[in-house]
mmCIF file of C-alpha atoms in Angstrom:
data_model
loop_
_atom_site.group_PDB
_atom_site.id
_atom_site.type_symbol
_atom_site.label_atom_id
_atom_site.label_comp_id
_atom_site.label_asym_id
_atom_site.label_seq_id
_atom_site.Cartn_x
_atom_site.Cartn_y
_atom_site.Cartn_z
ATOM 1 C CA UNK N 1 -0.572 -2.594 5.958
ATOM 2 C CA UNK N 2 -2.221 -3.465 2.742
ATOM 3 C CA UNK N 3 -2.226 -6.852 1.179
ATOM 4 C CA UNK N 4 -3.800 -8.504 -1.653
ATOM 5 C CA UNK N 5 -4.320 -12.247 -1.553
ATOM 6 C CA UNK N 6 -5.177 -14.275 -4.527
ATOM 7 C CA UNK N 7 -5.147 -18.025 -3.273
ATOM 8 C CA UNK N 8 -5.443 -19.988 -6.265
ATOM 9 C CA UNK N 9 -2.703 -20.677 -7.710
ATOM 10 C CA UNK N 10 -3.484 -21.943 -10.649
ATOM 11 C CA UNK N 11 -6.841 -22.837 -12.137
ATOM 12 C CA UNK N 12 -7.647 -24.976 -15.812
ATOM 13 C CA UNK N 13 -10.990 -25.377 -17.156
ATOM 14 C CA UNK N 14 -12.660 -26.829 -19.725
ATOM 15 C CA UNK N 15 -13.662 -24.579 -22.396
ATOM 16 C CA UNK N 16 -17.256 -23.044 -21.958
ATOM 17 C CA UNK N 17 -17.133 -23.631 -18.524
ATOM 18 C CA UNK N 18 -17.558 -20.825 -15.751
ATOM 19 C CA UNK N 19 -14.946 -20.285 -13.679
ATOM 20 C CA UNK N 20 -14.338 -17.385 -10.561
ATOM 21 C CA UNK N 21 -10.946 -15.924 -9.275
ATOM 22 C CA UNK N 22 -10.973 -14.843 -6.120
ATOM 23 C CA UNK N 23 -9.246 -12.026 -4.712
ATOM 24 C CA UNK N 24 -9.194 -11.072 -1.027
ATOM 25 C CA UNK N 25 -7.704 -7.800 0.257
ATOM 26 C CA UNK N 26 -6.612 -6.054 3.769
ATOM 27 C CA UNK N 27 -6.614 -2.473 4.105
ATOM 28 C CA UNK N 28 -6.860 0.258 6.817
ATOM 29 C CA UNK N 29 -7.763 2.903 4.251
ATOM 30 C CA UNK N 30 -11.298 3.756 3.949
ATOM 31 C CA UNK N 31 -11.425 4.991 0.328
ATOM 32 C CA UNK N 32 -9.646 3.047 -1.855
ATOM 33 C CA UNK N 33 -9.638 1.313 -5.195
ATOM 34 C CA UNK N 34 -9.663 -2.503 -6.347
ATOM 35 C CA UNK N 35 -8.656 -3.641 -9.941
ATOM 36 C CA UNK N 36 -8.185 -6.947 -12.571
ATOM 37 C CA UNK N 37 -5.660 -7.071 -14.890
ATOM 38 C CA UNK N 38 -5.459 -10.000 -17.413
ATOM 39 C CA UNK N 39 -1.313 -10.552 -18.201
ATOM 40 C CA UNK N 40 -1.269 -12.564 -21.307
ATOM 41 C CA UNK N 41 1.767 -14.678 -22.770
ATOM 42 C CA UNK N 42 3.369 -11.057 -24.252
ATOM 43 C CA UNK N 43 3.552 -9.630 -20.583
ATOM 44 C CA UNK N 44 1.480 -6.907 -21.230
ATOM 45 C CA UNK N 45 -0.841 -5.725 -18.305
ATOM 46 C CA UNK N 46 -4.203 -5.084 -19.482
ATOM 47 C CA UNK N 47 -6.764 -3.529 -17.574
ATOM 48 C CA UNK N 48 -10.284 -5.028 -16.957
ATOM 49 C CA UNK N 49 -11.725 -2.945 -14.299
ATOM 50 C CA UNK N 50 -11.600 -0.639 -11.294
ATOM 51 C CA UNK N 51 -13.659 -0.314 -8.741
ATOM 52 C CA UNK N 52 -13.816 2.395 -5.693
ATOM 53 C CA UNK N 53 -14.795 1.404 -2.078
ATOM 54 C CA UNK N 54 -18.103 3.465 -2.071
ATOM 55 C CA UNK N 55 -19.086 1.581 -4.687
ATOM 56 C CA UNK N 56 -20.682 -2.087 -4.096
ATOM 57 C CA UNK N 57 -22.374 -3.172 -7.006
ATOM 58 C CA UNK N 58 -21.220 -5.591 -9.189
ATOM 59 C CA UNK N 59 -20.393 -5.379 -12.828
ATOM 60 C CA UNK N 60 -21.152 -6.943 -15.928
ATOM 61 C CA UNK N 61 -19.181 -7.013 -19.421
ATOM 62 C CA UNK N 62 -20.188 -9.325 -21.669
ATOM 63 C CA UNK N 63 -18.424 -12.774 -20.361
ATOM 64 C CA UNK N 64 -16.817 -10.763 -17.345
ATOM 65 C CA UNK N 65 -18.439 -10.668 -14.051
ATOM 66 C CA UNK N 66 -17.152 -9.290 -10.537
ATOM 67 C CA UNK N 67 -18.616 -9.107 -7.102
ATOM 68 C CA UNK N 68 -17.278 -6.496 -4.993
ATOM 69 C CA UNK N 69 -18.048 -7.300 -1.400
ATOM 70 C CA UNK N 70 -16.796 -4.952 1.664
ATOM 71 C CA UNK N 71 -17.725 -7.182 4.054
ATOM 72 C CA UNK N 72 -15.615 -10.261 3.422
ATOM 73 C CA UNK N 73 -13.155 -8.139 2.083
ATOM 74 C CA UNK N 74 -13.650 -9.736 -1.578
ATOM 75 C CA UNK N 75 -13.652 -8.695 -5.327
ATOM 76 C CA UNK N 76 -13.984 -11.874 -6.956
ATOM 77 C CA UNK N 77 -13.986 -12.288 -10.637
ATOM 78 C CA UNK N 78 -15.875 -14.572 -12.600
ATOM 79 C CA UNK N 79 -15.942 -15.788 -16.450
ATOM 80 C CA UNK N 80 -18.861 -17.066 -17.771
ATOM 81 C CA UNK N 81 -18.515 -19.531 -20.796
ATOM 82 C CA UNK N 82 -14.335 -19.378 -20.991
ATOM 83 C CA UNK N 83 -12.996 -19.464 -24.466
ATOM 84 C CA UNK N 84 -9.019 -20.422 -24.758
ATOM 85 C CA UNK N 85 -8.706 -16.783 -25.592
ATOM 86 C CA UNK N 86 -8.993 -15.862 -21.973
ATOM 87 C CA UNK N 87 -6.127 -18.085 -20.794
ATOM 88 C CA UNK N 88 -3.637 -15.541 -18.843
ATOM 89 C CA UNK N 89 -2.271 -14.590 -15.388
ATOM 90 C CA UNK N 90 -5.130 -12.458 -13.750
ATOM 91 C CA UNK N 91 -3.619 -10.225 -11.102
ATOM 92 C CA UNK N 92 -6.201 -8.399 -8.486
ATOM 93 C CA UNK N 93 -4.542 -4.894 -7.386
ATOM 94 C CA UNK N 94 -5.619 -3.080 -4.295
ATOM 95 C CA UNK N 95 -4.508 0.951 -4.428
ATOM 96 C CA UNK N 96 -5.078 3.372 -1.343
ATOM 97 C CA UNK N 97 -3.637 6.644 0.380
ATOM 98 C CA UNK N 98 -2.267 3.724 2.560
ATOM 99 C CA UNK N 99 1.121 5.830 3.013
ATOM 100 C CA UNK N 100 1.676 9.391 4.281
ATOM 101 C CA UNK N 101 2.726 10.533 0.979
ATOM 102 C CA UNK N 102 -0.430 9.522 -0.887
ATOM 103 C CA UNK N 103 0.827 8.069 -3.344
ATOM 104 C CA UNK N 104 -1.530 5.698 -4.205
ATOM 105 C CA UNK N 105 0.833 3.014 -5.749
ATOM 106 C CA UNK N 106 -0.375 -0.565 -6.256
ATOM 107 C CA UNK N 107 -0.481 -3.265 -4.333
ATOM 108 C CA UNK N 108 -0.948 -6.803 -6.711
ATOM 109 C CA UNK N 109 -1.680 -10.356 -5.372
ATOM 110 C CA UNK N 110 0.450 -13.015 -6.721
ATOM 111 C CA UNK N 111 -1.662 -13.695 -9.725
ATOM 112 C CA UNK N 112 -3.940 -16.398 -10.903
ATOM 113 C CA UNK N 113 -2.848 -18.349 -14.078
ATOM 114 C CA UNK N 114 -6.176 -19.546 -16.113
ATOM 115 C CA UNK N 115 -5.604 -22.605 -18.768
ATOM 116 C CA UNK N 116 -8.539 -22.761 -20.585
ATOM 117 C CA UNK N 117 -8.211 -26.127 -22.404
ATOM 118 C CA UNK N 118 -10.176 -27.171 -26.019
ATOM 119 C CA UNK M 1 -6.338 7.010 -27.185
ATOM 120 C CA UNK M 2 -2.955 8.154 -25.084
ATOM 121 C CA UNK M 3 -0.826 5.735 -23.872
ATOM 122 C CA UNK M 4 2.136 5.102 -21.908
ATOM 123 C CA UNK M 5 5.143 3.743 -24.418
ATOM 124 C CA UNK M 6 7.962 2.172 -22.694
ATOM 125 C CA UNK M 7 11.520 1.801 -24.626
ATOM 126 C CA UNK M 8 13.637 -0.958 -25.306
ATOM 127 C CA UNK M 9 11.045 -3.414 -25.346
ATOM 128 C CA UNK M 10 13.861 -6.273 -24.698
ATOM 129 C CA UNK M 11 17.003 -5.192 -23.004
ATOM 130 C CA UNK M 12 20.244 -7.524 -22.271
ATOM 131 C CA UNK M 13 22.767 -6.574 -20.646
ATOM 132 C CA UNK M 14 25.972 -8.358 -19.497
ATOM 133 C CA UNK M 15 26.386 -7.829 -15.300
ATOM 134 C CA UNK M 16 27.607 -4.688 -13.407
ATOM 135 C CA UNK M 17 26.841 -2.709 -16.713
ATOM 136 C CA UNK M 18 24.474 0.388 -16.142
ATOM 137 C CA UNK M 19 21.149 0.331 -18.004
ATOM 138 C CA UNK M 20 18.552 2.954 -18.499
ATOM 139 C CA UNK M 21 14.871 1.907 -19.153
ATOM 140 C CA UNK M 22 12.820 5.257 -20.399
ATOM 141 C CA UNK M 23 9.488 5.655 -20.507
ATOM 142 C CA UNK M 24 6.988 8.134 -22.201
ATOM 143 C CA UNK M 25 4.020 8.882 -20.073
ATOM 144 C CA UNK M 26 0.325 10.373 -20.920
ATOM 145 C CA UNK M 27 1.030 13.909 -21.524
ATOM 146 C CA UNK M 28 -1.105 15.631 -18.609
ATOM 147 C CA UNK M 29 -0.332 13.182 -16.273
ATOM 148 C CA UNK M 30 1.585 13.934 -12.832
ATOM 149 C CA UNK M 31 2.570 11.400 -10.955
ATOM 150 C CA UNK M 32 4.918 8.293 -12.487
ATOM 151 C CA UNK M 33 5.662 5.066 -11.123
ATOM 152 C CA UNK M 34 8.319 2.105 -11.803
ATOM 153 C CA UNK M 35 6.874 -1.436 -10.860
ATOM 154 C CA UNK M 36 9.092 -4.647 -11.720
ATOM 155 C CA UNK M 37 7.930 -8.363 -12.299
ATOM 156 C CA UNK M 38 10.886 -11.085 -11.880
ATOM 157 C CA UNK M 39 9.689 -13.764 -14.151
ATOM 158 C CA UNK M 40 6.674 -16.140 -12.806
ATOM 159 C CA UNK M 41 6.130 -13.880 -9.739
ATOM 160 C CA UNK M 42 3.777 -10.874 -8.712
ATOM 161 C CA UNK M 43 4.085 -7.131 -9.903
ATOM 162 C CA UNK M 44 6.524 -5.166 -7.254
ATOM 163 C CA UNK M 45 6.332 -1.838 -6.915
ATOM 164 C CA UNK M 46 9.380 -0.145 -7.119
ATOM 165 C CA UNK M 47 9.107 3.959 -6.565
ATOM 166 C CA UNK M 48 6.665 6.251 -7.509
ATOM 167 C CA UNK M 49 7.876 9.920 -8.711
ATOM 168 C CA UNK M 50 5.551 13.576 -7.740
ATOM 169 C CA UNK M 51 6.717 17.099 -9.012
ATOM 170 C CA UNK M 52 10.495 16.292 -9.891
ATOM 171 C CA UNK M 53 11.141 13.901 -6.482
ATOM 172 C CA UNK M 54 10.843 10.659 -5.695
ATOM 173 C CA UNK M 55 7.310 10.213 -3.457
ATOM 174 C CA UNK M 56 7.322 6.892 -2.012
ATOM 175 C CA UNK M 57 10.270 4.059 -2.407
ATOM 176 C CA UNK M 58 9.839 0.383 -1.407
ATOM 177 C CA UNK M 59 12.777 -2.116 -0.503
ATOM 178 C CA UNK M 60 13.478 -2.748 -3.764
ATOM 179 C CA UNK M 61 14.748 0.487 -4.547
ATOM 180 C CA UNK M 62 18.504 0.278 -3.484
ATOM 181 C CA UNK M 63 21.233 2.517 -3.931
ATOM 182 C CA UNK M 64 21.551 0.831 -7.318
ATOM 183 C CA UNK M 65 18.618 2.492 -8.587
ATOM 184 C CA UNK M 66 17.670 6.446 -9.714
ATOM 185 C CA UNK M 67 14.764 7.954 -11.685
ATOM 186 C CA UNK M 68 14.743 11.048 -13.394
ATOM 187 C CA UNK M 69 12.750 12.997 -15.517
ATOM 188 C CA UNK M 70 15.299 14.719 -17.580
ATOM 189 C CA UNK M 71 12.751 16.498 -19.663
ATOM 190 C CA UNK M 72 9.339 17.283 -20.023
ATOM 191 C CA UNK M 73 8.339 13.791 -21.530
ATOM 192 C CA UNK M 74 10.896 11.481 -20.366
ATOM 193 C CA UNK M 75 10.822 9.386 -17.284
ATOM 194 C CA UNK M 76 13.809 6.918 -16.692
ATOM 195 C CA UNK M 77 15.083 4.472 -14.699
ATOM 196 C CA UNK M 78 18.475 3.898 -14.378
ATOM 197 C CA UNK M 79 20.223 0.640 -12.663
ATOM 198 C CA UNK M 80 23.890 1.362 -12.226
ATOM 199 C CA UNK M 81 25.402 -1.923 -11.383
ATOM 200 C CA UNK M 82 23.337 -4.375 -12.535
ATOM 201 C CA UNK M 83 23.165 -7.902 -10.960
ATOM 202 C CA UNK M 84 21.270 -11.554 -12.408
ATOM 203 C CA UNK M 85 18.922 -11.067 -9.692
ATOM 204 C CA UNK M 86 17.372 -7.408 -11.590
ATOM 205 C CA UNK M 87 16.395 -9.351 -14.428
ATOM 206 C CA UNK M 88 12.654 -8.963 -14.624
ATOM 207 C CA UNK M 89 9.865 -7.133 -16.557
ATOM 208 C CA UNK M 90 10.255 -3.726 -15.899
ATOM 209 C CA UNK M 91 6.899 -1.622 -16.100
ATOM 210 C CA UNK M 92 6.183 2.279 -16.088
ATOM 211 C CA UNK M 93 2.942 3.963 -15.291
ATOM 212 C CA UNK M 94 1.770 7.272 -14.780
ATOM 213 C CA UNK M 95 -1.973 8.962 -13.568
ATOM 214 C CA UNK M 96 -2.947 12.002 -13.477
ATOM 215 C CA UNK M 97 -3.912 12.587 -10.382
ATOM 216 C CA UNK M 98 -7.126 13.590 -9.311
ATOM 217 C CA UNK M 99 -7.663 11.217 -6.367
ATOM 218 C CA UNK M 100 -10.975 9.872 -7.717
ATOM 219 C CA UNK M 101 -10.018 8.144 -10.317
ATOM 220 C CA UNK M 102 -6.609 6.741 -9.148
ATOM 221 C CA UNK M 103 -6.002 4.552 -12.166
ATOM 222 C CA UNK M 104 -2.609 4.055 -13.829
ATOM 223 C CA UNK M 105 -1.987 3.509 -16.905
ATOM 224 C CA UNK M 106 0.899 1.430 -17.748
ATOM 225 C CA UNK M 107 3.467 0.864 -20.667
ATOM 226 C CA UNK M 108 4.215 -2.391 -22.123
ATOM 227 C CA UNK M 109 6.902 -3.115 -20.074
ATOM 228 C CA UNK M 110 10.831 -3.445 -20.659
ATOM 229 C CA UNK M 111 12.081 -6.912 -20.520
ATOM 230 C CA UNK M 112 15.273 -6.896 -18.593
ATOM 231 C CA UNK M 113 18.007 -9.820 -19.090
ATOM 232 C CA UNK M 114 21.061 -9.783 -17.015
ATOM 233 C CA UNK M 115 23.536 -12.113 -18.178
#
């Protein structure tokens, strides 16, 4: 089965401060594909990044950071310098052949919400 | 840039009516998918739709629920009876399908209110 665990529940910073979501995932699949999506106040799921189990190395974008690591089963995303901008529900999504019909559907953790205060 | 447009964008509806949510995927894509989000809670996927049949169904997807793709553009989903516990965001998606990229695209979503 797959799963997609995002523990923390809920996580407010100060602004300019760093702060890392973790996301840890379970799957039997040996290619398959982790993403972020940031889920601001309009509901809209907007997509940060993907990232395909052959590939390890982690990813910069400007403030974004994420560290993709296959052996604790991790892909943990990190903001450096917050801004109240980036305040949202961050959902981690794991996506695999996982089912005999390949359909490659997603598989979301229960979300992180970020407050970034003033 | 193609995208994935997803119509009404807020839907109420009074209980047991039928509602139909319709979504316009990315032109070349193949494969379409239905996902729903009750308020506060994770992304569910709901069914996931391959060469004019349903590919893969979860729990969710009851009797109460049908997809279709009446047309060449179109790609609904259709709740006959519905009940206060269906109210949730509704979101479409669709990929292309070449199994190394994998990514779906989604619509805005279709905010569903069951009164």
């Amino acid at each position: 089965a797959q799963k997609v665990t995002q523990a923390q529940t809920e996580i407010s910073v100060v602004e300019k401060e760093d702060v890392t979501l973790d996301c840890v995932y379970e799957t039997r699949d040996t290619t398959y594909y982790l993403f972020w999506y940031k889920q601001p106040p309009s509901g809209e799921l907007v997509f940060l990044i993907r990232r395909n189990s052959f590939d390890e190395q982690n990813e910069i974008s400007g403030r974004y950071s994420w560290n993709f690591q296959k052996s604790t089963s991790s892909f943990n995303f990190t903001i450096t310098a917050s801004q109240v901008v980036d305040s949202a529900v961050y959902f981690c999504a794991l996506s695999g052949s996982g089912t005999t019909s390949g359909t490659y559907k997603y598989i979301f953790g229960t979300g992180t919400r970020l407050k970034v205060l003033a | 840039e193609p995208e994935v447009t997803q119509t009404p964008s807020h839907q109420v509806t009074q209980m047991g009516q039928e509602v139909i949510l319709r979504c316009v995927p990315i032109s070349n894509h193949l494969y379409f998918y239905w996902y729903r989000q009750i308020l506060g809670q994770k992304v569910e996927f709901l069914v996931s739709f391959y060469n004019n049949e349903i590919s893969e169904k979860s729990e969710i997807f009851d009797d109460q629920f049908s997809v279709e793709r009446p047309d060449g553009s179109n790609f609904t989903l259709k709740i006959r009876s519905t009940k206060l516990e269906d109210s949730a965001m509704y979101f479409c998606a669709s990929r292309v399908g070449l199994a190394n990229t994998n990514e779906q695209y989604f619509g805005p979503g279709t905010r569903l209110t069951v009164t």
